[in-house]
Amino acid sequence: MWIMTANVKQALLSVSDKTGIVDLARALRALGIQLLSTGGTARLIAEAGIEVTEVADYTGFPEMLDGRVKTLHPRIHGGLLARRDDAEHVAALVKHDIPTIDLLVVNLYPFAATVARLDASLEEAIENIDIGGPAMLRAAAKNYGGVAVVVDPADYATVLEEIKASGSVTAKTRFALAKKVFAHTAQYDGAITNYLTSLDDSDQRRPFSGTLNLHFAKALELRYGENPHQAAAFYRELKPVAGSLATFTQLQGKELSYNNLADADAAWECVKSLDSSACVIVKHANPCGVALGPSAEKAYLRALSTDPTSAFGGIIALNCEIDEAAAVAIARQFAEVVIAPAFTPAARTVFAARDKVRLLEIALAKTPPGLDFKRIGGGLLVQDADLFPVNKAELKVVTTTQPSDEQLADMLFAWRVAKFVKSNAIVFCRDGMTLGVGAGQMSRVDSSRIAAIKAEHAGLALAGSAVASDAFFPFRDGLDVVIDAGATSVIQPGGSMRDAEVIAAANERGIAMVLTGHRHFRH
């Protein structure tokens, strides 16, 4: 592409989002740049006392079809598409009296915002499909060698600064703006496709669209993937859910790795689900210690005591501010990442001495996540997020022994933790603290044995503990293992062909058992 040296002489402004447009128009006009505009944008600019020419007056053809046709005209697209270094193009402009349009500022009808409303009708959605806007954007972006095109109000200041400095927009900026435009129009068309293919024959929206377009922006290039021979990058949603891992601010530490981010997400999602001050320590995608505490320090120390061996080199997440005492305690061990909603200045000072530790600050929010994705060979699995809530009133007691309030609290805590443990999951808890975690085994009885062994190795007694199983016990053997280890109450979904046998075993052993009716598989 050629390098534009001519000054910006004419700009076309036509925006749906009018943020900053009047100030931009005023500044451009003060630089002697002629302004073209359409509809509401033109009226807004004119009402501010800024000289502007309506596109209909410029083309000599009035807007028609309720504004559907206004910029689709050779005088507009010729001025955008003509190559300034092509003699035939320049001659055609002269022959047809078409001035160049050197700056295009356009953003589109708010289609995505419209269909985000559940009460939006198909007719309303269709009317918010922009036609002329994308056509102009694509024309200008294709011709970025001679035209600067702006789709984002955040870029107004940069463009204006460059025009003030040299009378034109630099080639580097024009190319960056063009790439941004093509990404934007692709996202716009993708949103339209996602919406329209989600409608059934009665125009009712189905949970999943017939065609799924996903749009992410690269946030980080990572040193490597799960293993050093794999290349990797982190892509962020264009509008991440509030409180999600993607909204982190890194305060210090080394570059984040692929595994850091995967494990950090598991830790953060788990700790967010707990209502009281809590700490979660994750190793290889599984919580190896989770605890509540009256302070950040106490929550961390209790979580650490579950499995201090596995916690080495893990990810530590708290849902409360980390103060100096907590920072001192955490800094005694090797941690890859520490996550919290806030760090006090004193805590920052403590961690500064461990400058390789990655500190991530994330505003705490309980906003539900969007869809959950898993890549498989040649395809993508898509599901709703696992958000099913279980509270005390919904539990079904199925044993003769009735659980105490303390046991119910322990079972519900264990159940919340088990949701974040890889299936088959078994979690021992007592007094708001995990005691042993068995994860990812091919049989539930093996997960039960491993959870008990973990507690024994950590020197934690399981007498009087509560156990959560993420899915039903297919046989009584797993139940017998956790009872033999010391459990006196169990929470599980139920639903096995042998539920009666498992419940009879619980009664035989004299423990309390409750059913949730819903499982929490995590693969």
Coordinates of N, CA and C in Angstrom, one line a residue, residues 297-482:
E297 N -5.5 -14.2 56.7 CA -4.4 -15.0 57.1 C -5.0 -16.4 57.6
K298 N -6.0 -16.4 58.5 CA -6.5 -17.6 59.0 C -7.1 -18.5 57.9
A299 N -7.8 -17.9 57.0 CA -8.4 -18.7 55.9 C -7.3 -19.3 55.1
Y300 N -6.2 -18.6 54.8 CA -5.1 -19.2 54.1 C -4.4 -20.3 54.9
L301 N -4.1 -20.1 56.1 CA -3.5 -21.1 56.9 C -4.3 -22.4 57.1
R302 N -5.6 -22.2 57.2 CA -6.5 -23.4 57.3 C -6.5 -24.1 55.9
A303 N -6.6 -23.4 54.8 CA -6.6 -24.0 53.5 C -5.3 -24.8 53.3
L304 N -4.2 -24.2 53.7 CA -2.8 -24.8 53.5 C -2.7 -26.1 54.2
S305 N -3.3 -26.1 55.4 CA -3.1 -27.3 56.3 C -3.8 -28.6 55.7
T306 N -4.7 -28.4 54.7 CA -5.3 -29.6 54.1 C -4.3 -30.4 53.4
D307 N -3.4 -29.8 52.6 CA -2.5 -30.5 51.8 C -1.3 -29.6 51.5
P308 N -0.4 -29.4 52.5 CA 0.7 -28.5 52.3 C 1.7 -29.0 51.3
T309 N 1.8 -30.3 51.1 CA 2.7 -30.8 50.0 C 2.2 -30.4 48.6
S310 N 1.0 -30.6 48.3 CA 0.4 -30.2 47.0 C 0.4 -28.7 46.8
A311 N 0.2 -28.0 47.9 CA 0.1 -26.5 47.8 C 1.4 -25.9 47.3
F312 N 2.5 -26.6 47.4 CA 3.8 -26.0 46.9 C 3.7 -25.8 45.4
G313 N 4.0 -24.5 45.0 CA 3.9 -24.1 43.6 C 2.5 -24.0 43.1
G314 N 1.5 -23.8 44.0 CA 0.1 -23.8 43.6 C -0.3 -22.4 43.3
I315 N -1.6 -22.2 43.1 CA -2.3 -21.0 42.9 C -3.1 -20.7 44.1
I316 N -3.0 -19.5 44.7 CA -3.7 -19.2 45.9 C -4.7 -18.0 45.6
A317 N -5.9 -18.2 45.9 CA -7.0 -17.2 45.6 C -7.7 -16.9 46.9
L318 N -8.0 -15.7 47.2 CA -8.8 -15.3 48.3 C -9.9 -14.4 47.8
N319 N -11.1 -14.4 48.5 CA -12.2 -13.5 48.1 C -12.3 -12.3 48.9
C320 N -11.2 -12.0 49.7 CA -11.1 -10.8 50.5 C -9.8 -10.1 50.4
E321 N -9.7 -8.9 50.9 CA -8.4 -8.2 50.8 C -7.3 -8.9 51.5
I322 N -6.1 -9.0 50.9 CA -4.9 -9.6 51.5 C -4.2 -8.5 52.2
D323 N -4.1 -8.6 53.5 CA -3.4 -7.6 54.3 C -1.9 -8.1 54.6
E324 N -1.2 -7.4 55.4 CA 0.2 -7.7 55.7 C 0.3 -9.1 56.3
A325 N -0.5 -9.4 57.3 CA -0.4 -10.7 58.0 C -0.5 -11.8 57.0
A326 N -1.5 -11.7 56.2 CA -1.8 -12.8 55.2 C -0.6 -12.9 54.2
A327 N -0.1 -11.7 53.8 CA 1.0 -11.7 52.8 C 2.2 -12.3 53.4
V328 N 2.5 -12.1 54.7 CA 3.7 -12.7 55.4 C 3.5 -14.2 55.4
A329 N 2.3 -14.7 55.7 CA 2.1 -16.1 55.8 C 2.2 -16.7 54.4
I330 N 1.6 -16.1 53.4 CA 1.7 -16.7 52.0 C 3.1 -16.7 51.5
A331 N 3.8 -15.6 51.8 CA 5.2 -15.5 51.2 C 6.2 -16.5 51.8
R332 N 5.8 -17.2 52.8 CA 6.7 -18.3 53.4 C 6.7 -19.5 52.5
Q333 N 5.7 -19.7 51.6 CA 5.7 -20.8 50.7 C 6.0 -20.4 49.3
F334 N 6.2 -21.3 48.4 CA 6.4 -21.0 47.0 C 5.0 -21.1 46.3
A335 N 4.6 -19.9 45.8 CA 3.3 -19.9 45.1 C 3.6 -19.3 43.7
E336 N 2.9 -19.8 42.7 CA 3.0 -19.3 41.3 C 2.2 -18.0 41.2
V337 N 1.0 -18.0 41.7 CA 0.1 -16.9 41.5 C -0.7 -16.7 42.8
V338 N -0.9 -15.4 43.2 CA -1.8 -15.1 44.3 C -2.8 -14.1 43.7
I339 N -4.1 -14.4 44.0 CA -5.2 -13.7 43.5 C -6.1 -13.1 44.6
A340 N -6.5 -11.9 44.5 CA -7.4 -11.3 45.5 C -8.1 -10.1 44.9
P341 N -9.2 -9.7 45.5 CA -9.9 -8.4 45.1 C -9.0 -7.2 45.4
A342 N -8.2 -7.3 46.4 CA -7.3 -6.1 46.7 C -6.2 -6.6 47.6
F343 N -5.1 -5.8 47.5 CA -3.9 -6.0 48.4 C -3.6 -4.7 49.1
T344 N -3.4 -4.7 50.4 CA -3.1 -3.5 51.1 C -1.6 -3.1 50.7
P345 N -1.3 -1.8 50.8 CA 0.1 -1.3 50.5 C 1.1 -2.1 51.3
A346 N 0.8 -2.5 52.5 CA 1.8 -3.3 53.3 C 2.0 -4.6 52.7
A347 N 0.9 -5.2 52.3 CA 1.0 -6.6 51.6 C 1.8 -6.5 50.3
R348 N 1.6 -5.4 49.6 CA 2.4 -5.2 48.3 C 3.9 -5.2 48.6
T349 N 4.2 -4.5 49.7 CA 5.6 -4.4 50.1 C 6.2 -5.7 50.5
V350 N 5.4 -6.6 51.2 CA 5.9 -7.9 51.5 C 6.1 -8.7 50.2
F351 N 5.2 -8.7 49.3 CA 5.3 -9.5 48.1 C 6.4 -8.9 47.2
A352 N 6.7 -7.7 47.3 CA 7.8 -7.1 46.4 C 9.1 -7.8 46.6
A353 N 9.3 -8.3 47.8 CA 10.6 -9.0 48.1 C 10.6 -10.4 47.4
R354 N 9.4 -10.8 46.9 CA 9.2 -12.1 46.1 C 8.7 -11.7 44.8
D355 N 9.6 -11.0 44.0 CA 9.1 -10.3 42.8 C 8.8 -11.2 41.7
K356 N 9.1 -12.5 41.8 CA 8.6 -13.5 40.7 C 7.2 -14.0 40.9
V357 N 6.7 -13.8 42.1 CA 5.3 -14.2 42.4 C 4.4 -13.3 41.7
R358 N 3.4 -13.9 40.9 CA 2.5 -13.1 40.1 C 1.3 -12.7 41.0
L359 N 1.1 -11.4 41.2 CA -0.1 -10.9 41.9 C -1.2 -10.5 40.9
L360 N -2.4 -11.0 41.1 CA -3.5 -10.7 40.2 C -4.6 -10.0 41.1
E361 N -5.0 -8.9 40.7 CA -6.1 -8.2 41.4 C -7.3 -8.2 40.5
I362 N -8.4 -8.7 41.1 CA -9.7 -8.9 40.3 C -10.8 -8.4 41.2
A363 N -11.6 -7.4 40.6 CA -12.8 -6.9 41.4 C -13.7 -8.1 41.6
L364 N -14.2 -8.3 42.8 CA -15.1 -9.4 43.1 C -16.5 -9.1 42.7
A365 N -17.0 -10.0 41.9 CA -18.4 -9.8 41.4 C -19.0 -11.2 41.2
K366 N -20.3 -11.3 41.5 CA -20.9 -12.6 41.4 C -21.7 -12.8 40.1
T367 N -21.4 -12.0 39.1 CA -22.1 -12.0 37.8 C -21.9 -13.4 37.2
P368 N -23.1 -14.0 36.8 CA -23.0 -15.4 36.3 C -22.1 -15.4 35.0
P369 N -21.3 -16.4 34.8 CA -20.6 -16.5 33.5 C -21.5 -16.9 32.4
G370 N -20.9 -16.7 31.2 CA -21.7 -17.1 30.0 C -21.6 -18.6 29.7
L371 N -21.6 -18.9 28.4 CA -21.5 -20.3 28.0 C -20.1 -20.9 28.3
D372 N -20.1 -22.2 28.5 CA -18.9 -22.9 28.8 C -18.5 -23.7 27.5
F373 N -17.2 -23.7 27.1 CA -16.8 -24.3 25.9 C -15.7 -25.3 26.2
K374 N -15.7 -26.4 25.4 CA -14.6 -27.4 25.5 C -14.3 -27.8 24.0
R375 N -13.0 -27.7 23.7 CA -12.6 -28.0 22.3 C -12.4 -29.5 22.2
I376 N -12.9 -30.1 21.2 CA -12.7 -31.5 20.9 C -12.2 -31.6 19.4
G377 N -11.7 -32.7 19.0 CA -11.1 -32.8 17.6 C -12.2 -32.5 16.6
G378 N -12.0 -31.5 15.8 CA -12.9 -31.1 14.8 C -14.2 -30.5 15.2
G379 N -14.3 -30.1 16.5 CA -15.6 -29.5 17.0 C -15.4 -28.8 18.3
L380 N -16.6 -28.3 18.8 CA -16.7 -27.6 20.0 C -17.9 -28.0 20.8
L381 N -17.7 -28.3 22.1 CA -18.8 -28.7 23.0 C -19.2 -27.4 23.7
V382 N -20.5 -27.1 23.7 CA -21.0 -25.9 24.3 C -22.1 -26.2 25.3
Q383 N -22.0 -25.6 26.5 CA -23.1 -25.8 27.5 C -23.3 -24.6 28.3
D384 N -24.4 -24.6 29.0 CA -24.6 -23.5 30.0 C -23.6 -23.8 31.2
A385 N -23.2 -22.7 31.8 CA -22.4 -22.8 33.0 C -23.1 -23.6 34.1
D386 N -22.3 -24.3 34.9 CA -22.9 -25.1 36.0 C -23.2 -24.2 37.2
L387 N -24.4 -23.7 37.2 CA -24.8 -22.7 38.2 C -25.9 -23.1 39.1
F388 N -26.3 -24.4 39.1 CA -27.4 -24.9 39.9 C -27.2 -24.7 41.4
P389 N -28.0 -23.9 42.0 CA -27.8 -23.6 43.5 C -28.5 -24.7 44.3
V390 N -27.9 -25.1 45.4 CA -28.5 -26.0 46.4 C -28.4 -25.3 47.7
N391 N -29.6 -25.2 48.4 CA -29.6 -24.6 49.7 C -30.2 -25.6 50.7
K392 N -30.1 -25.3 52.0 CA -30.5 -26.3 53.0 C -31.9 -26.7 52.8
A393 N -32.8 -25.8 52.4 CA -34.2 -26.2 52.3 C -34.5 -27.2 51.2
E394 N -33.6 -27.3 50.2 CA -33.8 -28.2 49.1 C -33.2 -29.6 49.3
L395 N -32.5 -29.8 50.4 CA -31.8 -31.1 50.6 C -32.9 -32.1 51.0
K396 N -32.7 -33.3 50.6 CA -33.6 -34.4 50.9 C -32.9 -35.4 51.9
V397 N -33.4 -35.4 53.1 CA -32.8 -36.3 54.1 C -33.4 -37.7 53.8
V398 N -32.5 -38.7 53.6 CA -33.0 -40.0 53.2 C -32.6 -41.1 54.3
T399 N -32.0 -40.7 55.4 CA -31.6 -41.6 56.4 C -32.4 -41.5 57.7
T400 N -32.4 -42.5 58.5 CA -33.0 -42.4 59.8 C -32.4 -41.3 60.7
T401 N -31.1 -41.3 60.6 CA -30.3 -40.2 61.4 C -30.5 -38.9 60.7
Q402 N -31.0 -37.9 61.5 CA -31.2 -36.6 60.9 C -29.9 -35.8 61.1
P403 N -29.5 -35.0 60.1 CA -28.3 -34.2 60.3 C -28.5 -33.0 61.2
S404 N -27.5 -32.7 62.0 CA -27.5 -31.5 62.8 C -27.3 -30.3 61.9
D405 N -27.5 -29.1 62.5 CA -27.3 -27.8 61.7 C -25.8 -27.7 61.4
E406 N -24.9 -28.1 62.3 CA -23.5 -28.1 62.0 C -23.1 -29.0 60.8
Q407 N -23.7 -30.2 60.8 CA -23.5 -31.2 59.8 C -24.0 -30.6 58.4
L408 N -25.2 -30.0 58.5 CA -25.7 -29.5 57.2 C -24.8 -28.4 56.7
A409 N -24.3 -27.5 57.5 CA -23.4 -26.5 57.1 C -22.1 -27.1 56.5
D410 N -21.6 -28.1 57.1 CA -20.4 -28.8 56.6 C -20.6 -29.4 55.3
M411 N -21.8 -30.1 55.2 CA -22.1 -30.8 53.9 C -22.3 -29.8 52.8
L412 N -22.9 -28.6 53.0 CA -23.1 -27.6 52.0 C -21.8 -27.0 51.6
F413 N -20.9 -26.8 52.5 CA -19.6 -26.3 52.2 C -18.8 -27.3 51.3
A414 N -18.9 -28.6 51.7 CA -18.2 -29.7 51.0 C -18.8 -29.8 49.6
W415 N -20.1 -29.6 49.5 CA -20.8 -29.7 48.2 C -20.3 -28.6 47.2
R416 N -20.1 -27.4 47.8 CA -19.6 -26.2 46.9 C -18.2 -26.5 46.5
V417 N -17.4 -27.1 47.3 CA -16.0 -27.4 46.9 C -16.0 -28.5 45.9
A418 N -16.8 -29.5 46.1 CA -16.8 -30.7 45.2 C -17.1 -30.3 43.7
K419 N -17.9 -29.2 43.6 CA -18.3 -28.7 42.2 C -17.0 -28.3 41.4
F420 N -15.9 -28.0 42.1 CA -14.7 -27.5 41.4 C -13.6 -28.5 41.4
V421 N -13.9 -29.7 41.8 CA -12.9 -30.8 41.8 C -13.2 -31.8 40.7
K422 N -12.2 -32.2 40.0 CA -12.4 -33.0 38.8 C -13.0 -34.3 39.2
S423 N -14.0 -34.8 38.4 CA -14.7 -36.0 38.7 C -13.8 -37.2 38.4
N424 N -13.9 -38.3 39.1 CA -14.8 -38.5 40.3 C -14.3 -37.7 41.5
A425 N -15.1 -37.0 42.2 CA -14.7 -36.1 43.3 C -15.3 -36.6 44.6
I426 N -14.4 -36.6 45.6 CA -14.8 -36.9 47.0 C -14.1 -35.8 47.9
V427 N -14.9 -35.2 48.7 CA -14.3 -34.1 49.5 C -14.7 -34.3 51.0
F428 N -13.8 -34.4 51.9 CA -14.0 -34.4 53.3 C -13.9 -33.0 53.9
C429 N -14.8 -32.6 54.7 CA -14.8 -31.2 55.3 C -15.3 -31.3 56.7
R430 N -14.8 -30.3 57.5 CA -15.4 -30.0 58.8 C -15.1 -28.6 59.2
D431 N -16.0 -27.9 59.8 CA -15.9 -26.6 60.3 C -15.4 -25.6 59.3
G432 N -15.9 -25.7 58.1 CA -15.6 -24.8 57.0 C -14.2 -24.9 56.5
M433 N -13.7 -26.2 56.4 CA -12.3 -26.4 56.0 C -12.3 -27.8 55.3
T434 N -11.6 -27.9 54.2 CA -11.4 -29.2 53.6 C -10.3 -30.0 54.4
L435 N -10.6 -31.3 54.5 CA -9.6 -32.2 55.2 C -8.9 -33.2 54.3
G436 N -9.6 -33.5 53.2 CA -9.0 -34.5 52.3 C -9.8 -34.4 51.0
V437 N -9.1 -34.4 49.9 CA -9.7 -34.3 48.5 C -9.2 -35.4 47.6
G438 N -10.2 -36.1 47.1 CA -9.9 -37.2 46.1 C -10.4 -36.7 44.8
A439 N -9.6 -36.6 43.7 CA -10.0 -36.0 42.5 C -9.6 -36.9 41.3
G440 N -10.4 -36.9 40.3 CA -10.0 -37.3 38.9 C -9.8 -38.8 38.8
Q441 N -10.3 -39.6 39.7 CA -10.0 -41.1 39.6 C -11.1 -41.7 38.7
M442 N -10.7 -42.9 38.2 CA -11.7 -43.6 37.3 C -12.8 -44.3 38.1
S443 N -12.6 -44.5 39.4 CA -13.6 -45.1 40.2 C -13.8 -44.2 41.4
R444 N -15.1 -44.1 41.9 CA -15.4 -43.3 43.0 C -14.8 -43.9 44.3
V445 N -14.7 -45.2 44.4 CA -14.1 -45.8 45.6 C -12.7 -45.4 45.7
D446 N -11.9 -45.3 44.6 CA -10.5 -44.9 44.7 C -10.4 -43.4 45.1
S447 N -11.3 -42.6 44.6 CA -11.3 -41.2 45.0 C -11.5 -41.1 46.5
S448 N -12.4 -42.0 47.0 CA -12.7 -42.0 48.5 C -11.5 -42.4 49.2
R449 N -10.8 -43.4 48.8 CA -9.6 -43.9 49.5 C -8.5 -42.8 49.5
I450 N -8.3 -42.2 48.3 CA -7.3 -41.1 48.2 C -7.6 -39.9 49.1
A451 N -8.8 -39.5 49.1 CA -9.2 -38.4 50.0 C -8.8 -38.7 51.4
A452 N -9.1 -39.9 51.9 CA -8.8 -40.3 53.2 C -7.3 -40.4 53.5
I453 N -6.6 -40.9 52.5 CA -5.1 -41.0 52.6 C -4.5 -39.6 52.7
K454 N -5.0 -38.6 51.9 CA -4.5 -37.2 51.9 C -4.7 -36.6 53.3
A455 N -5.8 -36.9 53.9 CA -6.1 -36.3 55.2 C -5.1 -36.9 56.2
E456 N -4.9 -38.2 56.1 CA -4.0 -38.9 57.0 C -2.5 -38.3 56.9
H457 N -2.1 -38.1 55.7 CA -0.8 -37.6 55.4 C -0.6 -36.2 56.0
A458 N -1.7 -35.4 56.0 CA -1.7 -34.0 56.5 C -1.9 -34.0 58.0
G459 N -2.1 -35.2 58.6 CA -2.3 -35.2 60.0 C -3.6 -34.7 60.5
L460 N -4.6 -34.8 59.6 CA -6.0 -34.3 59.9 C -6.9 -35.4 60.2
A461 N -7.5 -35.3 61.4 CA -8.5 -36.4 61.8 C -9.8 -36.2 61.0
L462 N -10.4 -37.3 60.6 CA -11.7 -37.2 59.8 C -12.9 -37.6 60.7
A463 N -12.7 -37.8 62.0 CA -13.8 -38.2 62.8 C -14.8 -37.0 62.9
G464 N -16.1 -37.3 62.6 CA -17.1 -36.3 62.6 C -17.2 -35.5 61.4
S465 N -16.4 -35.8 60.3 CA -16.4 -35.0 59.1 C -17.6 -35.2 58.2
A466 N -17.8 -34.3 57.3 CA -18.8 -34.4 56.3 C -18.2 -34.7 55.0
V467 N -18.8 -35.5 54.1 CA -18.3 -35.8 52.8 C -19.2 -35.4 51.7
A468 N -18.7 -34.9 50.6 CA -19.5 -34.6 49.4 C -19.0 -35.5 48.3
S469 N -19.9 -36.0 47.6 CA -19.6 -36.8 46.4 C -20.2 -36.1 45.2
D470 N -19.5 -35.8 44.1 CA -20.0 -35.0 43.1 C -21.1 -35.7 42.3
A471 N -21.1 -37.0 42.3 CA -22.2 -37.8 41.7 C -22.5 -39.0 42.6
F472 N -23.5 -39.8 42.2 CA -24.0 -40.8 43.1 C -22.9 -41.9 43.4
F473 N -23.1 -42.6 44.5 CA -22.3 -43.8 44.8 C -22.9 -44.9 44.0
P474 N -22.2 -45.5 43.1 CA -22.8 -46.6 42.3 C -23.0 -47.9 43.1
F475 N -22.1 -48.0 44.2 CA -22.2 -49.2 45.1 C -22.0 -48.6 46.5
R476 N -22.1 -49.5 47.5 CA -21.9 -49.0 48.9 C -20.5 -49.0 49.2
D477 N -19.6 -49.5 48.4 CA -18.2 -49.6 48.8 C -17.5 -48.3 49.1
G478 N -17.8 -47.3 48.2 CA -17.2 -46.0 48.4 C -17.8 -45.3 49.7
L479 N -19.0 -45.5 49.9 CA -19.6 -45.0 51.2 C -19.0 -45.6 52.4
D480 N -18.8 -46.9 52.3 CA -18.1 -47.6 53.5 C -16.7 -47.1 53.7
V481 N -16.0 -46.7 52.6 CA -14.6 -46.2 52.8 C -14.7 -44.9 53.6
V482 N -15.6 -44.0 53.2 CA -15.6 -42.7 53.8 C -16.1 -42.8 55.3

